[in-house]
Coordinates of C-alpha atoms in Angstrom, one line a residue:
Chain A
X1 CA -31.6 50.5 -14.9
X2 CA -34.8 52.5 -15.1
X3 CA -36.6 53.5 -11.9
X4 CA -39.1 51.0 -10.4
X5 CA -42.4 52.0 -9.0
X6 CA -42.7 50.2 -5.7
X7 CA -46.0 49.8 -3.9
X8 CA -46.4 48.6 -0.3
X9 CA -49.7 48.2 1.6
X10 CA -50.7 47.3 5.1
X11 CA -54.3 46.2 5.5
X12 CA -54.4 47.2 9.2
X13 CA -53.5 50.7 8.2
X14 CA -56.4 51.1 5.8
X15 CA -60.0 51.8 6.6
X16 CA -62.3 49.4 4.8
X17 CA -65.9 50.3 4.9
X18 CA -68.5 47.8 3.6
X19 CA -71.3 49.2 1.4
X20 CA -74.9 48.5 2.1
X21 CA -77.3 47.3 -0.6
X22 CA -79.8 50.1 -1.0
X23 CA -83.5 50.4 -2.1
X24 CA -84.9 53.8 -3.1
X25 CA -87.3 53.9 -0.1
X26 CA -87.9 51.8 3.0
X27 CA -91.6 52.1 4.1
X28 CA -92.4 51.3 7.7
X29 CA -95.9 49.8 7.7
X30 CA -96.2 49.9 11.4
X31 CA -94.7 49.8 14.8
X32 CA -96.4 47.5 17.3
X33 CA -96.5 48.2 21.0
X34 CA -98.1 46.1 23.7
X35 CA -101.1 48.4 24.0
X36 CA -101.8 47.8 20.3
X37 CA -101.5 44.1 20.7
X38 CA -103.9 44.2 23.7
X39 CA -106.4 46.1 21.6
X40 CA -106.7 43.0 19.4
X41 CA -106.3 42.3 15.7
X42 CA -108.9 44.9 14.8
X43 CA -106.4 47.7 15.8
X44 CA -103.8 46.1 13.5
X45 CA -106.3 46.0 10.6
X46 CA -107.2 49.6 11.1
X47 CA -103.5 50.5 11.1
X48 CA -102.8 48.7 7.9
X49 CA -106.0 50.1 6.3
X50 CA -104.7 53.6 7.0
X51 CA -101.2 52.8 5.7
X52 CA -102.1 51.0 2.5
X53 CA -103.1 54.0 0.3
X54 CA -100.0 56.0 1.5
X55 CA -97.7 53.1 0.8
X56 CA -99.2 52.7 -2.7
X57 CA -98.8 56.5 -3.3
X58 CA -95.1 56.5 -2.3
X59 CA -94.4 53.4 -4.4
X60 CA -96.0 54.9 -7.5
X61 CA -94.2 58.2 -6.8
X62 CA -90.8 56.5 -6.9
X63 CA -91.8 54.4 -9.9
X64 CA -92.5 57.6 -11.8
X65 CA -89.2 59.1 -10.7
X66 CA -87.0 56.1 -11.7
X67 CA -86.4 55.5 -15.4
X68 CA -88.2 52.4 -16.5
X69 CA -90.3 52.4 -13.3
X70 CA -87.9 50.0 -11.6
X71 CA -88.1 51.6 -8.2
X72 CA -86.7 49.5 -5.3
X73 CA -89.2 49.7 -2.5
X74 CA -89.0 47.6 0.6
X75 CA -91.4 47.4 3.5
X76 CA -90.8 46.7 7.1
X77 CA -92.6 46.3 10.4
X78 CA -91.2 46.8 13.9
X79 CA -92.3 45.0 17.0
X80 CA -91.5 46.3 20.4
X81 CA -89.9 43.6 22.5
X82 CA -87.7 46.1 24.4
X83 CA -90.0 48.1 26.6
X84 CA -92.4 45.3 27.3
X85 CA -92.5 41.6 26.3
X86 CA -95.8 40.3 25.2
X87 CA -97.1 37.3 23.3
X88 CA -94.7 35.1 21.3
X89 CA -93.4 35.3 17.7
X90 CA -95.3 32.1 17.0
X91 CA -98.6 33.7 18.0
X92 CA -98.1 37.3 16.9
X93 CA -96.3 37.2 13.6
X94 CA -98.9 35.2 11.7
X95 CA -101.6 37.5 13.0
X96 CA -99.6 40.6 11.8
X97 CA -99.0 39.1 8.3
X98 CA -102.6 38.1 8.0
X99 CA -103.9 41.6 8.9
X100 CA -101.4 43.1 6.4
X101 CA -102.5 40.7 3.6
X102 CA -106.1 41.8 4.1
X103 CA -105.1 45.2 2.8
X104 CA -102.8 43.8 0.1
X105 CA -99.7 44.8 2.0
X106 CA -96.7 42.6 2.0
X107 CA -94.2 42.9 4.8
X108 CA -90.7 42.3 3.5
X109 CA -88.8 42.6 6.7
X110 CA -89.8 42.2 10.4
X111 CA -87.5 43.7 13.0
X112 CA -87.4 43.5 16.8
X113 CA -87.0 46.8 18.6
X114 CA -84.5 45.4 21.1
X115 CA -82.1 44.9 18.2
X116 CA -81.7 48.7 18.0
X117 CA -80.2 48.5 21.5
X118 CA -78.2 45.3 21.1
X119 CA -78.1 42.5 18.6
X120 CA -75.7 39.7 17.8
X121 CA -73.3 41.1 20.3
X122 CA -73.3 44.6 18.7
X123 CA -74.6 47.4 20.8
X124 CA -76.1 49.6 18.1
X125 CA -77.3 52.2 20.5
X126 CA -73.8 52.6 21.9
X127 CA -72.4 53.0 18.4
X128 CA -74.9 55.8 17.7
X129 CA -74.3 57.4 21.1
X130 CA -70.5 57.5 20.3
X131 CA -71.3 59.4 17.1
X132 CA -73.3 62.2 18.7
X133 CA -71.7 65.6 18.1
X134 CA -73.6 68.1 20.2
X135 CA -75.1 71.2 18.5
X136 CA -72.8 74.0 19.8
X137 CA -74.4 77.2 21.2
X138 CA -72.9 80.4 19.7
X139 CA -69.6 81.2 21.5
X140 CA -68.4 77.6 21.6
X141 CA -64.7 77.9 20.8
X142 CA -63.6 74.4 21.7
X143 CA -61.7 75.8 24.7
X144 CA -63.8 73.7 27.1
X145 CA -65.4 70.3 26.6
X146 CA -69.1 70.6 25.5
X147 CA -71.5 71.2 28.4
X148 CA -73.5 68.0 28.8
X149 CA -76.3 66.8 30.9
X150 CA -75.6 63.1 31.2
X151 CA -78.2 61.1 29.3
X152 CA -79.8 64.2 27.6
X153 CA -79.4 65.9 24.3
X154 CA -80.8 69.3 23.4
X155 CA -80.8 71.7 20.4
X156 CA -79.6 74.8 22.2
X157 CA -78.7 76.3 25.5
X158 CA -80.5 75.2 28.6
X159 CA -81.8 77.6 31.3
X160 CA -79.2 78.3 34.0
X161 CA -79.9 76.1 37.0
X162 CA -82.1 77.9 39.5
X163 CA -80.2 79.0 42.5
X164 CA -76.8 78.5 41.0
X165 CA -74.4 81.1 42.2
X166 CA -71.6 82.5 40.1
X167 CA -68.3 83.0 41.9
X168 CA -68.3 86.3 43.9
X169 CA -71.7 87.2 42.3
X170 CA -75.4 87.1 43.1
X171 CA -77.5 84.1 42.4
X172 CA -78.4 83.9 38.7
X173 CA -81.9 84.9 37.6
X174 CA -84.0 82.6 35.5
X175 CA -83.3 82.9 31.8
X176 CA -85.1 81.1 29.0
X177 CA -83.5 78.2 27.1
X178 CA -82.5 79.1 23.5
X179 CA -82.5 77.1 20.3
X180 CA -79.2 77.4 18.5
X181 CA -80.6 77.7 15.0
X182 CA -83.7 79.7 15.9
X183 CA -85.4 81.8 13.4
X184 CA -86.9 84.6 15.4
X185 CA -88.2 82.5 18.3
X186 CA -86.9 79.3 19.9
X187 CA -88.3 75.9 19.8
X188 CA -86.1 74.3 22.4
X189 CA -86.1 70.5 22.6
X190 CA -84.3 68.5 25.3
X191 CA -84.4 64.7 24.8
X192 CA -83.8 62.0 27.4
X193 CA -81.5 59.4 25.7
X194 CA -81.4 56.9 28.5
X195 CA -81.8 56.4 32.2
X196 CA -80.2 53.9 34.6
X197 CA -81.6 51.8 37.3
X198 CA -79.4 49.7 39.5
X199 CA -76.6 50.0 36.9
X200 CA -78.8 48.8 34.0
X201 CA -79.3 51.3 31.2
X202 CA -82.6 51.7 29.5
X203 CA -82.5 53.5 26.2
X204 CA -85.4 55.9 25.5
X205 CA -88.0 55.2 22.8
X206 CA -86.9 58.2 20.6
X207 CA -83.2 57.2 20.8
X208 CA -84.0 53.6 19.7
X209 CA -86.2 55.0 17.0
X210 CA -83.3 57.2 15.8
X211 CA -81.1 54.0 15.7
X212 CA -83.9 52.3 13.7
X213 CA -83.9 55.2 11.2
X214 CA -80.1 55.1 10.8
X215 CA -80.3 51.3 10.3
X216 CA -82.9 51.7 7.6
X217 CA -80.8 54.3 5.9
X218 CA -77.8 51.9 5.9
X219 CA -75.7 54.5 7.8
X220 CA -74.3 52.3 10.6
X221 CA -71.1 50.2 10.6
X222 CA -69.1 48.4 13.2
X223 CA -65.4 47.8 12.5
X224 CA -66.3 48.8 8.9
X225 CA -68.9 46.0 8.5
X226 CA -72.7 46.2 8.4
X227 CA -73.9 45.6 12.0
X228 CA -77.0 43.6 11.0
X229 CA -78.1 41.7 7.9
X230 CA -81.6 40.4 7.4
X231 CA -81.9 36.6 8.0
X232 CA -84.5 34.6 5.8
X233 CA -87.5 33.4 7.8
X234 CA -87.4 29.8 9.0
X235 CA -90.0 27.2 8.4
X236 CA -91.8 28.0 11.7
X237 CA -91.9 30.9 14.2
X238 CA -90.1 30.5 17.5
X239 CA -91.7 30.6 20.9
X240 CA -89.3 33.1 22.3
X241 CA -88.5 36.6 21.0
X242 CA -84.8 36.1 21.7
X243 CA -84.9 33.2 19.2
X244 CA -86.1 35.4 16.4
X245 CA -83.3 37.0 14.4
X246 CA -83.0 40.8 14.8
X247 CA -84.3 41.4 11.2
X248 CA -86.2 38.6 9.5
X249 CA -86.6 38.7 5.7
X250 CA -90.1 37.4 4.9
X251 CA -90.1 37.9 1.2
X252 CA -87.1 36.4 -0.7
X253 CA -87.8 38.6 -3.7
X254 CA -87.8 41.8 -1.5
X255 CA -85.7 44.9 -2.5
X256 CA -82.9 45.6 0.0
X257 CA -83.9 46.4 3.6
X258 CA -81.9 49.7 3.8
X259 CA -82.7 52.5 1.5
X260 CA -81.8 56.1 0.4
X261 CA -84.9 57.4 2.1
X262 CA -87.4 56.2 4.7
X263 CA -91.1 56.8 5.1
X264 CA -93.0 56.0 8.2
X265 CA -96.8 56.1 8.4
X266 CA -97.7 57.0 12.0
X267 CA -100.5 58.1 14.2
X268 CA -100.3 61.8 15.2
X269 CA -99.7 60.6 18.8
X270 CA -96.1 59.9 17.7
X271 CA -95.4 63.5 16.7
X272 CA -93.5 64.4 19.9
X273 CA -91.5 61.2 19.7
X274 CA -90.5 61.9 16.1
X275 CA -89.6 65.5 17.0
X276 CA -87.2 64.0 19.5
X277 CA -86.0 61.5 16.9
X278 CA -85.1 64.3 14.6
X279 CA -83.4 66.2 17.3
X280 CA -81.2 63.2 17.9
X281 CA -80.6 62.5 14.1
X282 CA -79.6 66.1 13.6
X283 CA -76.7 65.5 16.0
X284 CA -75.4 62.1 14.7
X285 CA -72.2 62.4 12.7
X286 CA -72.4 59.6 10.2
X287 CA -69.1 58.3 9.0
X288 CA -67.9 60.6 6.1
X289 CA -66.9 57.5 4.0
X290 CA -70.4 56.0 4.4
X291 CA -72.0 59.4 3.4
X292 CA -69.7 59.5 0.3
X293 CA -70.5 55.9 -0.7
X294 CA -74.3 56.6 -0.6
X295 CA -73.8 59.9 -2.5
X296 CA -71.8 58.1 -5.2
X297 CA -74.4 55.4 -5.6
X298 CA -77.3 57.7 -5.8
X299 CA -75.5 60.1 -8.2
X300 CA -74.7 57.0 -10.3
X301 CA -78.3 56.2 -10.8
X302 CA -79.4 59.8 -11.2
X303 CA -81.2 60.1 -7.8
X304 CA -80.8 63.4 -6.1
X305 CA -80.7 63.0 -2.3
X306 CA -81.0 65.6 0.4
X307 CA -77.5 66.5 1.9
X308 CA -78.7 66.1 5.4
X309 CA -79.6 62.7 6.8
X310 CA -82.5 63.9 8.7
X311 CA -84.1 65.2 5.5
X312 CA -84.1 61.7 4.0
X313 CA -86.5 60.6 6.7
X314 CA -90.1 61.3 5.9
X315 CA -93.5 60.7 7.5
X316 CA -97.1 60.6 7.0
X317 CA -99.1 61.4 10.1
X318 CA -102.7 60.4 9.9
Chain B
X1 CA -60.5 79.1 1.6
X2 CA -57.8 77.6 3.9
X3 CA -57.3 74.7 6.4
X4 CA -55.9 75.3 9.8
X5 CA -54.7 72.8 12.4
X6 CA -52.8 72.3 15.5
X7 CA -50.8 69.3 16.7
X8 CA -49.6 68.7 20.3
X9 CA -46.8 66.2 20.7
X10 CA -45.6 64.6 24.0
X11 CA -43.7 61.7 25.4
X12 CA -46.2 58.9 26.2
X13 CA -46.8 58.7 29.9
X14 CA -45.4 55.2 30.3
X15 CA -42.1 53.7 31.5
X16 CA -41.5 51.8 28.4
X17 CA -42.8 51.7 24.8
X18 CA -46.2 50.1 24.5
X19 CA -47.1 47.3 22.1
X20 CA -49.7 47.2 19.4
X21 CA -52.6 45.6 21.3
X22 CA -52.2 48.3 24.1
X23 CA -52.0 51.0 21.4
X24 CA -55.3 49.8 20.0
X25 CA -56.9 50.0 23.4
X26 CA -55.5 53.4 24.3
X27 CA -56.6 54.9 20.9
X28 CA -60.0 53.1 20.7
X29 CA -61.9 56.3 21.3
X30 CA -65.1 55.4 19.5
X31 CA -67.2 52.2 19.8
X32 CA -67.2 50.2 16.5
X33 CA -64.4 52.1 15.0
X34 CA -61.0 50.5 14.1
X35 CA -57.6 51.9 15.2
X36 CA -55.5 52.1 12.1
X37 CA -52.1 50.6 12.6
X38 CA -49.1 50.4 10.3
X39 CA -45.9 48.6 11.3
X40 CA -43.5 49.6 8.5
X41 CA -41.1 51.3 8.5
X42 CA -42.1 52.3 12.1
X43 CA -45.1 51.4 14.3
X44 CA -47.7 54.1 13.9
X45 CA -51.2 53.9 15.4
X46 CA -54.0 56.3 14.6
X47 CA -57.3 56.7 16.5
X48 CA -60.6 57.1 14.6
X49 CA -61.4 60.7 13.6
X50 CA -63.8 62.5 16.1
X51 CA -65.7 65.7 15.6
X52 CA -66.2 68.7 17.9
X53 CA -68.8 71.3 17.2
X54 CA -67.8 75.0 17.2
X55 CA -69.7 78.3 16.7
X56 CA -67.4 81.2 17.3
X57 CA -65.1 83.9 16.0
X58 CA -62.1 82.9 13.9
X59 CA -58.8 84.6 14.8
X60 CA -58.0 87.4 12.4
X61 CA -54.8 89.5 12.1
X62 CA -56.9 92.6 11.3
X63 CA -59.2 91.9 14.3
X64 CA -62.2 91.6 12.0
X65 CA -65.2 89.9 13.6
X66 CA -65.5 86.7 11.5
X67 CA -68.0 84.0 12.7
X68 CA -67.7 80.4 11.7
X69 CA -69.9 77.4 12.5
X70 CA -69.0 73.8 11.9
X71 CA -67.0 70.8 13.1
X72 CA -63.3 70.3 13.8
X73 CA -61.8 66.9 13.1
X74 CA -59.5 65.5 15.8
X75 CA -57.5 62.3 16.4
X76 CA -54.7 60.9 18.5
X77 CA -51.6 59.0 17.2
X78 CA -48.9 57.0 18.9
X79 CA -45.6 56.5 17.1
X80 CA -43.1 53.8 18.0
X81 CA -45.3 53.0 21.0
X82 CA -43.5 56.0 22.6
X83 CA -44.6 59.4 21.3
X84 CA -48.3 60.6 21.6
X85 CA -50.0 63.3 19.6
X86 CA -53.3 65.1 19.6
X87 CA -54.2 66.6 16.3
X88 CA -57.1 68.8 15.1
X89 CA -57.9 70.6 11.9
X90 CA -60.7 72.4 10.2
X91 CA -61.4 73.3 6.6
X92 CA -62.6 76.9 6.5
X93 CA -65.1 77.6 3.7
X94 CA -67.5 80.4 2.9
X95 CA -71.2 79.7 3.8
X96 CA -73.8 79.9 1.1
X97 CA -76.1 81.9 3.4
X98 CA -75.1 84.4 6.1
X99 CA -77.1 82.9 8.9
X100 CA -76.7 79.9 11.1
X101 CA -78.4 76.8 9.7
X102 CA -79.7 73.7 11.5
X103 CA -76.9 71.5 13.0
X104 CA -77.6 68.6 10.6
X105 CA -76.4 70.9 7.8
X106 CA -72.9 71.2 9.4
X107 CA -72.8 67.4 10.2
X108 CA -73.4 66.6 6.5
X109 CA -70.0 68.3 5.9
X110 CA -67.7 66.8 8.6
X111 CA -64.5 68.8 9.3
X112 CA -65.8 72.0 7.6
X113 CA -66.4 75.3 9.4
X114 CA -68.5 77.7 7.3
X115 CA -67.7 81.4 7.6
X116 CA -70.8 83.6 7.9
X117 CA -70.1 86.9 6.1
X118 CA -66.9 88.2 4.6
X119 CA -63.4 87.1 5.4
X120 CA -60.0 87.0 3.7
X121 CA -58.0 83.8 3.8
X122 CA -54.7 85.6 4.3
X123 CA -56.1 87.6 7.3
X124 CA -57.4 84.4 9.0
X125 CA -54.2 82.5 8.3
X126 CA -52.0 85.2 9.9
X127 CA -54.4 85.6 12.8
X128 CA -54.4 81.9 13.5
X129 CA -50.6 81.5 13.2
X130 CA -50.0 84.4 15.6
X131 CA -52.0 82.7 18.3
X132 CA -55.7 83.1 18.9
X133 CA -57.2 85.5 21.4
X134 CA -59.4 83.9 24.1
X135 CA -62.8 84.3 22.5
X136 CA -61.7 82.7 19.2
X137 CA -61.6 79.2 17.8
X138 CA -59.3 77.3 20.1
X139 CA -57.8 74.3 18.2
X140 CA -55.0 74.1 20.7
X141 CA -57.5 73.3 23.6
X142 CA -59.2 70.7 21.4
X143 CA -55.9 69.0 20.5
X144 CA -54.7 69.3 24.1
X145 CA -57.8 67.4 25.3
X146 CA -57.3 64.6 22.8
X147 CA -53.7 64.2 23.8
X148 CA -54.9 64.2 27.5
X149 CA -57.4 61.5 26.5
X150 CA -54.6 59.2 25.4
X151 CA -52.2 60.1 28.2
X152 CA -54.8 59.5 30.9
X153 CA -55.5 56.0 29.7
X154 CA -55.5 53.5 32.7
X155 CA -53.4 51.2 30.6
X156 CA -50.4 53.6 31.0
X157 CA -48.3 53.4 34.2
X158 CA -47.6 57.2 34.2
X159 CA -43.8 56.6 34.9
X160 CA -42.3 58.3 31.9
X161 CA -38.4 57.9 31.8
X162 CA -37.9 61.7 31.7
X163 CA -39.9 64.9 31.8
X164 CA -40.2 67.1 28.8
X165 CA -42.8 69.7 27.9
X166 CA -45.3 69.2 25.1
X167 CA -44.7 71.0 21.8
X168 CA -47.5 72.7 19.9
X169 CA -47.4 73.1 16.1
X170 CA -50.0 75.3 14.4
X171 CA -50.3 74.9 10.7
X172 CA -52.2 76.4 7.8
X173 CA -52.5 75.2 4.2
X174 CA -53.7 77.2 1.3
X175 CA -54.0 76.5 -2.5
X176 CA -51.0 77.9 -4.4
X177 CA -47.6 77.4 -5.8
X178 CA -45.9 74.7 -3.7
X179 CA -44.1 76.2 -0.7
X180 CA -43.5 75.5 3.0
X181 CA -42.4 77.7 5.8
X182 CA -41.5 76.4 9.2
X183 CA -41.0 78.9 12.1
X184 CA -39.8 78.3 15.6
X185 CA -41.6 80.7 17.9
X186 CA -40.8 79.9 21.5
X187 CA -39.5 76.8 23.2
X188 CA -42.8 75.0 22.6
X189 CA -44.6 76.7 19.8
X190 CA -43.9 76.2 16.1
X191 CA -45.9 77.3 13.0
X192 CA -46.0 75.8 9.5
X193 CA -47.5 77.5 6.4
X194 CA -48.0 75.4 3.4
X195 CA -49.1 76.2 -0.1
X196 CA -50.2 73.3 -2.2
X197 CA -51.4 73.3 -5.8
X198 CA -54.2 70.7 -5.3
X199 CA -57.3 70.9 -3.0
X200 CA -56.8 69.9 0.6
X201 CA -56.6 66.2 1.5
X202 CA -56.1 64.6 5.0
X203 CA -52.6 63.6 3.7
X204 CA -51.6 67.3 4.3
X205 CA -52.7 67.0 8.0
X206 CA -50.6 63.8 8.2
X207 CA -47.6 65.7 6.8
X208 CA -48.0 68.3 9.5
X209 CA -48.3 65.6 12.2
X210 CA -45.1 64.0 10.9
X211 CA -43.3 67.4 11.0
X212 CA -44.6 67.9 14.5
X213 CA -43.3 64.5 15.6
X214 CA -39.9 65.0 14.2
X215 CA -39.6 68.6 15.5
X216 CA -40.5 67.2 19.0
X217 CA -37.8 64.4 18.6
X218 CA -35.2 67.0 17.7
X219 CA -36.2 69.4 20.4
X220 CA -36.3 66.6 23.0
X221 CA -32.9 65.2 22.0
X222 CA -31.4 68.7 22.1
X223 CA -32.7 69.2 25.7
X224 CA -31.4 65.7 26.8
X225 CA -27.9 66.5 25.4
X226 CA -28.0 69.9 27.1
X227 CA -29.0 68.4 30.4
X228 CA -26.2 65.8 30.2
X229 CA -23.7 68.7 30.4
X230 CA -21.2 67.0 28.1
X231 CA -17.7 68.3 28.8
X232 CA -18.5 69.8 32.2
X233 CA -20.0 66.8 34.0
X234 CA -17.9 63.7 34.6
X235 CA -18.1 61.3 31.6
X236 CA -20.0 58.6 33.4
X237 CA -22.6 61.0 34.7
X238 CA -23.1 62.5 31.2
X239 CA -23.4 59.1 29.7
X240 CA -26.0 58.0 32.3
X241 CA -28.0 61.1 31.5
X242 CA -27.9 60.3 27.8
X243 CA -29.1 56.7 28.4
X244 CA -32.9 57.6 28.0
X245 CA -32.1 59.1 24.5
X246 CA -30.5 55.8 23.5
X247 CA -33.3 53.7 25.1
X248 CA -36.3 55.7 23.9
X249 CA -35.5 58.2 21.0
X250 CA -32.7 57.4 18.7
X251 CA -34.6 54.7 16.7
X252 CA -37.6 56.9 16.1
X253 CA -36.2 59.3 13.4
X254 CA -38.1 58.3 10.3
X255 CA -39.0 61.5 8.4
X256 CA -41.8 61.1 5.9
X257 CA -42.5 57.5 6.9
X258 CA -46.3 58.0 6.7
X259 CA -46.4 60.9 4.2
X260 CA -47.7 60.3 0.7
X261 CA -45.3 60.2 -2.2
X262 CA -46.7 63.5 -3.7
X263 CA -46.0 65.4 -0.5
X264 CA -42.5 64.0 0.0
X265 CA -40.9 67.1 -1.7
X266 CA -42.1 69.3 1.2
X267 CA -40.2 67.2 3.7
X268 CA -37.2 67.1 1.4
X269 CA -37.1 70.9 1.0
X270 CA -37.2 71.3 4.8
X271 CA -34.4 68.7 5.1
X272 CA -32.3 70.7 2.8
X273 CA -32.8 74.0 4.7
X274 CA -32.7 74.1 7.7
X275 CA -31.7 70.5 7.6
X276 CA -33.5 68.6 10.3
X277 CA -32.0 65.3 9.6
X278 CA -28.5 66.8 9.5
X279 CA -28.9 68.2 13.0
X280 CA -30.4 64.9 14.2
X281 CA -27.5 62.9 12.8
X282 CA -25.0 65.3 14.5
X283 CA -26.7 65.0 17.8
X284 CA -27.1 61.2 17.4
X285 CA -23.3 61.0 16.8
X286 CA -22.6 63.1 19.8
X287 CA -24.7 60.8 22.0
X288 CA -23.2 57.6 20.6
X289 CA -19.6 59.1 21.0
X290 CA -20.3 60.0 24.6
X291 CA -21.6 56.5 25.3
X292 CA -18.6 54.9 23.5
X293 CA -16.1 57.2 25.3
X294 CA -17.6 56.2 28.6
X295 CA -17.4 52.5 27.7
X296 CA -13.7 52.9 26.7
X297 CA -13.0 54.6 30.1
X298 CA -14.8 51.8 31.9
X299 CA -12.9 49.2 30.0
X300 CA -9.5 50.8 30.7
X301 CA -10.4 51.1 34.4
X302 CA -11.3 47.5 34.5
X303 CA -8.1 46.6 32.7
X304 CA -6.0 48.6 35.1
X305 CA -7.8 47.1 38.1
X306 CA -7.2 43.6 36.6
X307 CA -3.5 44.2 36.2
X308 CA -3.1 45.5 39.8
X309 CA -4.8 42.3 41.1
X310 CA -2.4 40.0 39.2

């Protein structure tokens, strides 16, 4: 008898990673905080007025880049329901859509900021926190666990604590913090990721914004599955934010929510926040299989992507 | 250039073997990531891969100052619900530029450490296998911490049936004509040097973890047989000391169970010389013979006592 090739598989022993549908670019048309809402619909119109020409430029840029001009561009809008609760979806959403329409902008997806912390029983912020791999200062051999300040993340070595005394030695003098990948001089950044009050954790705005970027880039998975999928909008808007799905799809013809790259059009007042977001994103280890999936997809359609996730995130400040 | 790794292997700190649901909890080291479990031909659970950032010298036999920056991949495994392992490895590659880049660059290549400047693979391999000096990359400490992570789980009762030291197996793989060299250094340290014609895949790390597991089993069984004092201690006493081997170890010998088909010849060549399985079978027979002899003795005593009572 000739030899027989036997194959045996066990599903629980294999890693199965779902792939995300991907647009070429996800454009964030705005991010609404309570202060913007309180400033009235005029503030929203101004925002959309500023964004519209940039969104059009990016769309036509991608259309030129993709053969046949078939660029997949999706737009999204984020509402803060995490740091403060204001208004209701029934009152706010139509106002936002109307203000966007005045500038010929169509919002494909509407998301709630609190979904970046937790949605549908999945704690997205915890998933990302678990994937942080700290930027190691020179001399990090792995012999000791990484030095951490609980709830903080930096891009270098912090100053020694004032007054700390080394064993058998004098008190340490002040020394400056140092950026690990400095070129000549340091730009040291230390980001607060969360704080806790009475056992309740509040994630910081830059950390949730980093989760939001990873979600838009289709980089997150939980147990191998996509953690959130957009839900088509219902016939009417609910009266409570908690009754609104984490990501609502407003346009049934829309290109996929997540994309190879993201663009956010922001006021310059968000520059410090985005520096913090990039500091966080630079230290998130995305699953190697997910990175590979996206690379294969983009190679397959001839789109060259930046190797580093943080370089796929772009901005217009104005 | 080359891949270097270190595996620490120990008896799980629990009185009995643990079942699959407990294994999943002990090894669930990352939120949202699944513990991979296979049940055939032996229960084997593997934690998700975690990364550790390093920026330091690499060990070098010629004492050259070689700096590398990148991430080390680590994971824990539990086999047969009984043996725990902490394993780490890093692929060492030449950097395109000789300065440190932003951290996101290194995270886009998980499990790779880039060498800034010149280095020779053979020099690094020899330096690593000899044991790294203190200011160099310390894969042993990283693997040790991952093993501690599993061992310190609150789900374990910390009442192991016997005490036995951890073993440490350092390994290096390079591209070349197929060869494998296994060296025993001290009671606890072993090294493996593998040449493989194809580029590195994680299956080679799995092969080294499997070698480490079986080397630990063999080492442990040898120690238990030695402790039993067969021939010098009374038969019943020797048999009692061998009981943990029967209860916890003898069923775990399953060389190559989780090693890919293409790598099986490496195991087979080690099994021809020095012949791990041959030594295991001999020890296993000795243990079973002692237990059987003791049973016979007990039976004959019972029979004699029975006759006297009639």
